[in-house]
mmCIF file with all atom_site columns, C-alpha atoms in Angstrom:
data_model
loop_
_atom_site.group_PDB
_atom_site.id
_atom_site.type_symbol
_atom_site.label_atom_id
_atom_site.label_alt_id
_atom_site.label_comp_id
_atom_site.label_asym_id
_atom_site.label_entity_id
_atom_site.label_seq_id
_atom_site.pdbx_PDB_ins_code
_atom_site.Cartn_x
_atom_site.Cartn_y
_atom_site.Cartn_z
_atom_site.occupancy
_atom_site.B_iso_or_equiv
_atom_site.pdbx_formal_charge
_atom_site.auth_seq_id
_atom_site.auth_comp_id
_atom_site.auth_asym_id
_atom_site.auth_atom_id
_atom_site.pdbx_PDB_model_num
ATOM 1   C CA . UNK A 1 1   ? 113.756 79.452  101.189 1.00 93.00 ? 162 UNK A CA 1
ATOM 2   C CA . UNK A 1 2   ? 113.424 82.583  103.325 1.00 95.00 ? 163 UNK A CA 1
ATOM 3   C CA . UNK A 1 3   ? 114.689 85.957  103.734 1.00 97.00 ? 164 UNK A CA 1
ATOM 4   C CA . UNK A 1 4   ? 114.136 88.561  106.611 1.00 96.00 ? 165 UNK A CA 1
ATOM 5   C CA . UNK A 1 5   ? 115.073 92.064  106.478 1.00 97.00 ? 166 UNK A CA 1
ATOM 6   C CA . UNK A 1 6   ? 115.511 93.553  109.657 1.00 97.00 ? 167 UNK A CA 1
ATOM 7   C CA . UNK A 1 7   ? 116.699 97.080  110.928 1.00 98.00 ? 168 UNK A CA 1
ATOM 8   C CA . UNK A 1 8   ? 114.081 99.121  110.095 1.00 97.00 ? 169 UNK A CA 1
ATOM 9   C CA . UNK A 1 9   ? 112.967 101.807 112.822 1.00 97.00 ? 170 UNK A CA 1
ATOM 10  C CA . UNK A 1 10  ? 112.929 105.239 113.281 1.00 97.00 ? 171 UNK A CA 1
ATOM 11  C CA . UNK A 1 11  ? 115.655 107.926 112.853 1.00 97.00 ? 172 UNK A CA 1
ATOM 12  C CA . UNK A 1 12  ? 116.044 111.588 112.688 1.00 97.00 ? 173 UNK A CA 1
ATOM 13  C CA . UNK A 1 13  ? 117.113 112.979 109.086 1.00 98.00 ? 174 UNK A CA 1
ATOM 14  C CA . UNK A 1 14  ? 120.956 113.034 109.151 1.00 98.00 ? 175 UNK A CA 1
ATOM 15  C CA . UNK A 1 15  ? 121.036 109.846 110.795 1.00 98.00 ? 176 UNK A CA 1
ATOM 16  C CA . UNK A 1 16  ? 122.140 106.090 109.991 1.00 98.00 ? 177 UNK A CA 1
ATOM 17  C CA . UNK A 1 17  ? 120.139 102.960 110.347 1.00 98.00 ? 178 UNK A CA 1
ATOM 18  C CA . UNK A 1 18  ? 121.586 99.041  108.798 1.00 98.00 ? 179 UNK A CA 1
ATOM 19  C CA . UNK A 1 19  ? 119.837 97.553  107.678 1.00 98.00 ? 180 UNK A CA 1
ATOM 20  C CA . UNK A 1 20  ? 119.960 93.124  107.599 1.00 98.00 ? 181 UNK A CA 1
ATOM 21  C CA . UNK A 1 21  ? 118.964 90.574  105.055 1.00 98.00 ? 182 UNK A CA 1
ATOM 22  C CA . UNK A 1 22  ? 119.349 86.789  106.479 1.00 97.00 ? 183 UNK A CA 1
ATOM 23  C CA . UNK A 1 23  ? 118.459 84.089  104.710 1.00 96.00 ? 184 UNK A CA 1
ATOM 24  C CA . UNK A 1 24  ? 117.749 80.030  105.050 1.00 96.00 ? 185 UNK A CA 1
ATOM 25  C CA . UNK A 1 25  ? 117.042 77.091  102.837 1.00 95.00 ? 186 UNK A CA 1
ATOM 26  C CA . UNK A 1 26  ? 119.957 79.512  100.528 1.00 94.00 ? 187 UNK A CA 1
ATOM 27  C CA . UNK A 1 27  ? 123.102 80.433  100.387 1.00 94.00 ? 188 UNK A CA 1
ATOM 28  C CA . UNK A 1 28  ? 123.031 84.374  99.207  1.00 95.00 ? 189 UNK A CA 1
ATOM 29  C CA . UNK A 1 29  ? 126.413 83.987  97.955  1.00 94.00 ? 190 UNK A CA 1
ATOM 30  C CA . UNK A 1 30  ? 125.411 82.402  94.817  1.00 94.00 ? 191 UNK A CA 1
ATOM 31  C CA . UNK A 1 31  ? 122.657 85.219  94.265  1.00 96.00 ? 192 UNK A CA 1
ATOM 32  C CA . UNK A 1 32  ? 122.351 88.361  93.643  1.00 96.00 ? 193 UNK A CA 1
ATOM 33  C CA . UNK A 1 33  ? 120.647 90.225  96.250  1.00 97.00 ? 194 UNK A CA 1
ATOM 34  C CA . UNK A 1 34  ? 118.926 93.405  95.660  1.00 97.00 ? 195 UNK A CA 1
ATOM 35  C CA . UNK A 1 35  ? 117.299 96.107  98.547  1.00 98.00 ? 196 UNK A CA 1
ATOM 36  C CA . UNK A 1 36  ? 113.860 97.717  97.046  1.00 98.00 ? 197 UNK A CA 1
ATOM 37  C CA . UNK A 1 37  ? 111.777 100.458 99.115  1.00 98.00 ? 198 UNK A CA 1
ATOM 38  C CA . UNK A 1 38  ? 107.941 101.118 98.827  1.00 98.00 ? 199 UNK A CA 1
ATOM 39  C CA . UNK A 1 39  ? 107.265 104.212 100.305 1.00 96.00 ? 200 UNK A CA 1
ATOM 40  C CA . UNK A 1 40  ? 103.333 105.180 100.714 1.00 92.00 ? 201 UNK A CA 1
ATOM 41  C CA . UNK A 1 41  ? 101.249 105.979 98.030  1.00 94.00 ? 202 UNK A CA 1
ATOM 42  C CA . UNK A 1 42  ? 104.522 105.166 95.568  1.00 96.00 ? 203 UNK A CA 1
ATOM 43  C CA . UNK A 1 43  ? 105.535 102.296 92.866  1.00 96.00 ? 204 UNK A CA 1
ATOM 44  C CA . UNK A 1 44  ? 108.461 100.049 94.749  1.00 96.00 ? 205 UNK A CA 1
ATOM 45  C CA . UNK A 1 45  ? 111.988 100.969 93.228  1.00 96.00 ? 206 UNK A CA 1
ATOM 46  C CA . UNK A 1 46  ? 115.408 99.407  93.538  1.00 97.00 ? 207 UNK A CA 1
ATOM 47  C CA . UNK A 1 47  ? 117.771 100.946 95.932  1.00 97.00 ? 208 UNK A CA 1
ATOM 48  C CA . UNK A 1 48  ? 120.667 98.768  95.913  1.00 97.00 ? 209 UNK A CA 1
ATOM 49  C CA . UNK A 1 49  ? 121.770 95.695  93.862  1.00 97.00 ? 210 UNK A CA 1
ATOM 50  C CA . UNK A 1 50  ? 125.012 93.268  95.483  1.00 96.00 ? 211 UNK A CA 1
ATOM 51  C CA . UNK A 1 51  ? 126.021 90.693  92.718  1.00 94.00 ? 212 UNK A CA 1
ATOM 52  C CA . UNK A 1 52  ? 126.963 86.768  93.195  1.00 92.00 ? 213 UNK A CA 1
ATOM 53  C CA . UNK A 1 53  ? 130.916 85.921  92.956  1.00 74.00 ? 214 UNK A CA 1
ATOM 54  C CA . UNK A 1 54  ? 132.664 89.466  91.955  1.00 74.00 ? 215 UNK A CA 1
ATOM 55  C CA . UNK A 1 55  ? 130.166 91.198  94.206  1.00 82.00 ? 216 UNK A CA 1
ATOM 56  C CA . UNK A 1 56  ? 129.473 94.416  91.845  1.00 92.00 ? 217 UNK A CA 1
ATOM 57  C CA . UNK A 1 57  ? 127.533 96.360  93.343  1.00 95.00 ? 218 UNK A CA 1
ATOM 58  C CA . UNK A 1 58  ? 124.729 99.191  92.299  1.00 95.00 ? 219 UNK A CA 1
ATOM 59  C CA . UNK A 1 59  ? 122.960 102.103 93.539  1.00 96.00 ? 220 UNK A CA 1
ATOM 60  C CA . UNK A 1 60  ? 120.216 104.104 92.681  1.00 96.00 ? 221 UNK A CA 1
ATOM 61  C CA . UNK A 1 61  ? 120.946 107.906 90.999  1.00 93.00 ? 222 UNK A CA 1
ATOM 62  C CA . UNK A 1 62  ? 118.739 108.952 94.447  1.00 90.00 ? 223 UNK A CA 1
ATOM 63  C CA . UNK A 1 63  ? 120.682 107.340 97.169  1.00 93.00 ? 224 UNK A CA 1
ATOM 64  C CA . UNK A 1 64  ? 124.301 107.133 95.404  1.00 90.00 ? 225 UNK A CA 1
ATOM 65  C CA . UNK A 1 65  ? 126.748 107.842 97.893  1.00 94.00 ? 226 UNK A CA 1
ATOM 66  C CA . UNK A 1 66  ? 124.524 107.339 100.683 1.00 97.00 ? 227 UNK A CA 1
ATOM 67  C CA . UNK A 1 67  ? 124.140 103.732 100.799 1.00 97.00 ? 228 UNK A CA 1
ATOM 68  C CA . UNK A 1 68  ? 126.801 100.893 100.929 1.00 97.00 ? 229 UNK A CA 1
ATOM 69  C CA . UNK A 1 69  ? 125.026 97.605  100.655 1.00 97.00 ? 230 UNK A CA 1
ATOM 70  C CA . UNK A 1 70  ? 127.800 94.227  101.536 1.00 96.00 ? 231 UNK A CA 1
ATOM 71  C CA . UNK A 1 71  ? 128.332 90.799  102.146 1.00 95.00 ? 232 UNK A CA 1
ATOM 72  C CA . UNK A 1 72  ? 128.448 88.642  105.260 1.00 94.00 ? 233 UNK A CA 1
ATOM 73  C CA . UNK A 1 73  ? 129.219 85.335  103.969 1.00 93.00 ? 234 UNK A CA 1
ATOM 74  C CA . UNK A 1 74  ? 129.755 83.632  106.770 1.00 95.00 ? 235 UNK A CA 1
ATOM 75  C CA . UNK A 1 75  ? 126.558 84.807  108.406 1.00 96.00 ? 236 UNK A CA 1
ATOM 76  C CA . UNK A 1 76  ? 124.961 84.539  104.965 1.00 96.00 ? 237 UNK A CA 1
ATOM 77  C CA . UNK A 1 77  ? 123.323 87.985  105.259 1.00 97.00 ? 238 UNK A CA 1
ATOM 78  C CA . UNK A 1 78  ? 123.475 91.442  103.355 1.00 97.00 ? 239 UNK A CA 1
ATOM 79  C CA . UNK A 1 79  ? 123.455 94.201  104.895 1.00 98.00 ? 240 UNK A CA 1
ATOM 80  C CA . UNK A 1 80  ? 122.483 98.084  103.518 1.00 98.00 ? 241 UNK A CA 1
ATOM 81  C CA . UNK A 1 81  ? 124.028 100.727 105.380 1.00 98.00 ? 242 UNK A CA 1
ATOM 82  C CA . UNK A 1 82  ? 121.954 103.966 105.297 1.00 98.00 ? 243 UNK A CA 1
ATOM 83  C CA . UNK A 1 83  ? 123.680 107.288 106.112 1.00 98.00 ? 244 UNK A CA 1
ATOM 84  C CA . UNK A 1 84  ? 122.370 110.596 105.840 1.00 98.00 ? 245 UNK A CA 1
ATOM 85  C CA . UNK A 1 85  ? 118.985 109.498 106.096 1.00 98.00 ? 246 UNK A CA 1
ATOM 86  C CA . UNK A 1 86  ? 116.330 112.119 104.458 1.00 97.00 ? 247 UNK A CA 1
ATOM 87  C CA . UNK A 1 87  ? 112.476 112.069 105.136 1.00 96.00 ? 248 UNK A CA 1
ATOM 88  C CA . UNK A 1 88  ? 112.476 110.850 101.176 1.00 95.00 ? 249 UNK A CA 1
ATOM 89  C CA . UNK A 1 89  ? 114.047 107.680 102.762 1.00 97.00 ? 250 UNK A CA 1
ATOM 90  C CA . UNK A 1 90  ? 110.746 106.993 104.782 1.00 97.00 ? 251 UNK A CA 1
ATOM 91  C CA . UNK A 1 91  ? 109.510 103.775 103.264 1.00 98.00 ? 252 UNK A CA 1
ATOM 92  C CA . UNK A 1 92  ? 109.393 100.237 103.543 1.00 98.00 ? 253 UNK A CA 1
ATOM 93  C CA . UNK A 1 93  ? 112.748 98.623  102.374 1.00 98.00 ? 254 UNK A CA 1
ATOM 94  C CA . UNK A 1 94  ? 113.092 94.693  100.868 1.00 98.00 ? 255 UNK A CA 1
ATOM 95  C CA . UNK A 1 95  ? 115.389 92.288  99.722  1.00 98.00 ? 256 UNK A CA 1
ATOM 96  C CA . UNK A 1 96  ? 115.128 89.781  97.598  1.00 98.00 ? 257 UNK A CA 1
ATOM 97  C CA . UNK A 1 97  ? 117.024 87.228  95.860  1.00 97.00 ? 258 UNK A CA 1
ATOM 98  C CA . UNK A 1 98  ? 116.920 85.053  92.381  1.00 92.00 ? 259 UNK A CA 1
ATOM 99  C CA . UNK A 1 99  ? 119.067 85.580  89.234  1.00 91.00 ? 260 UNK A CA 1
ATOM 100 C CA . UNK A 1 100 ? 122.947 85.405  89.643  1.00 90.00 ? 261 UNK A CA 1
ATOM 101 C CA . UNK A 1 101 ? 123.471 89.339  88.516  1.00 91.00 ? 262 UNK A CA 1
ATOM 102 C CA . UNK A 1 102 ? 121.730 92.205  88.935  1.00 93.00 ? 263 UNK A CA 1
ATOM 103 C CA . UNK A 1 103 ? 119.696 93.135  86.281  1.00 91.00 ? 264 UNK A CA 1
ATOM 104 C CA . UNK A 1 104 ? 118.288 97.081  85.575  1.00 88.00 ? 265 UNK A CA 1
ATOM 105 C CA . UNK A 1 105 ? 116.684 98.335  82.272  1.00 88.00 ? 266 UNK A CA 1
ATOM 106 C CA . UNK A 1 106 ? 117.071 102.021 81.793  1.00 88.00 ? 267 UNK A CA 1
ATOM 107 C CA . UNK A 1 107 ? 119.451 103.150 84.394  1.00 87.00 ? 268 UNK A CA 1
ATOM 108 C CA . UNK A 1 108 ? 117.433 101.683 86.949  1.00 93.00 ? 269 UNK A CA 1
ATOM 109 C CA . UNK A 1 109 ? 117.688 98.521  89.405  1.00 95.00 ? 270 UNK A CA 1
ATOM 110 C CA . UNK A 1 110 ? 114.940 96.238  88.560  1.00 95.00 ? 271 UNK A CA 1
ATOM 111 C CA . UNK A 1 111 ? 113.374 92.898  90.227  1.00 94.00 ? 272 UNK A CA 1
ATOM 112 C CA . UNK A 1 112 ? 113.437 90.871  87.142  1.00 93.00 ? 273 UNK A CA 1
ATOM 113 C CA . UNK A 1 113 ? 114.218 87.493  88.278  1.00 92.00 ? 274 UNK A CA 1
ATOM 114 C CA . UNK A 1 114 ? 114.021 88.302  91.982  1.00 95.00 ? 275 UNK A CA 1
ATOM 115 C CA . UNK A 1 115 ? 112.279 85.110  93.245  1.00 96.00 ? 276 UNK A CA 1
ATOM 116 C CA . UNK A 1 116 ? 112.415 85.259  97.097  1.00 97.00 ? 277 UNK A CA 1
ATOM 117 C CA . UNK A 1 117 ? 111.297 88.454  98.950  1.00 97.00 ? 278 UNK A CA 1
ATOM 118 C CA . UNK A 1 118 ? 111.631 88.887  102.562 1.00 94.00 ? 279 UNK A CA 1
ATOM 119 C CA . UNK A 1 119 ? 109.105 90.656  104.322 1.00 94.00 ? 280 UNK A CA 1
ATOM 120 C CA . UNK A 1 120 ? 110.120 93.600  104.817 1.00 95.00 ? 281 UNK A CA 1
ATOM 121 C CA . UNK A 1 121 ? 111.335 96.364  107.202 1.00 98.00 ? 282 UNK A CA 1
ATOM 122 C CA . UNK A 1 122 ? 109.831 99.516  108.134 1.00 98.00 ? 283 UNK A CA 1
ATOM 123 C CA . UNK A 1 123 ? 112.273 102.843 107.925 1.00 98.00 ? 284 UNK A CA 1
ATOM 124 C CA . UNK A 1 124 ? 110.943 106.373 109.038 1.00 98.00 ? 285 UNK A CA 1
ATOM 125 C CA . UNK A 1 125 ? 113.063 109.444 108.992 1.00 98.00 ? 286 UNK A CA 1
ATOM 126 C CA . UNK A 1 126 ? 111.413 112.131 111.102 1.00 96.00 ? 287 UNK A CA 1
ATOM 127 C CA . UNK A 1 127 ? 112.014 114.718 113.483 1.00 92.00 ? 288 UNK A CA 1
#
């Protein structure tokens, strides 16, 4: 199994980046896929959180209404739209796949159960 987030780059604050998750050896439908962002010098959170079969989805209190994450089935990616994008948003952004739901303990998305990781992608917001 592998995953591969793509779409990182660079952006100006105010702008949008989208980013990709594919995966092989998997079929993401049947998973839960969450995004997670490490930005320097900080503990990794959970972003975004896109549920197997009803497809609930979840967003962190920071990014709420600024992110969409979705489903391409047929392409067997998900993708996280970023709009808006803030300096704060600098960081390096994940997804990863395991449990069937997406699980979060005190308000927050967590990676419990998240057994495949992609590598990453690198997102800087800068002037």
């Amino acid at each position: 199994v592998q995953l591969q987030a793509s779409g990182g780059g660079t952006a100006q604050p105010g702008g949008s980046l989208r980013l990709s998750c594919a995966a092989s050896g998997l079929t993401l439908e049947n998973y839960a896929v969450g995004w997670f962002r490490q930005a320097p010098g900080k503990e990794r959170e959970g972003v975004s959180c896109i549920s197997s079969s009803a497809g609930m989805t979840y967003y962190a209190d920071s990014v709420k209404g600024r992110l969409t994450i979705s489903r391409d089935n047929v392409k067997n990616t998900v993708s996280l739209q970023i709009d808006s994008l803030k300096p704060e948003d600098t960081a390096v952004y994940y997804c990863a796949t395991g449990p069937p739901v997406c699980l979060s303990s005190r308000g927050k998305i967590t990676d419990y159960g998240m057994e495949y990781w992609g590598k990453g992608t690198l997102v800087t917001v800068s002037s």
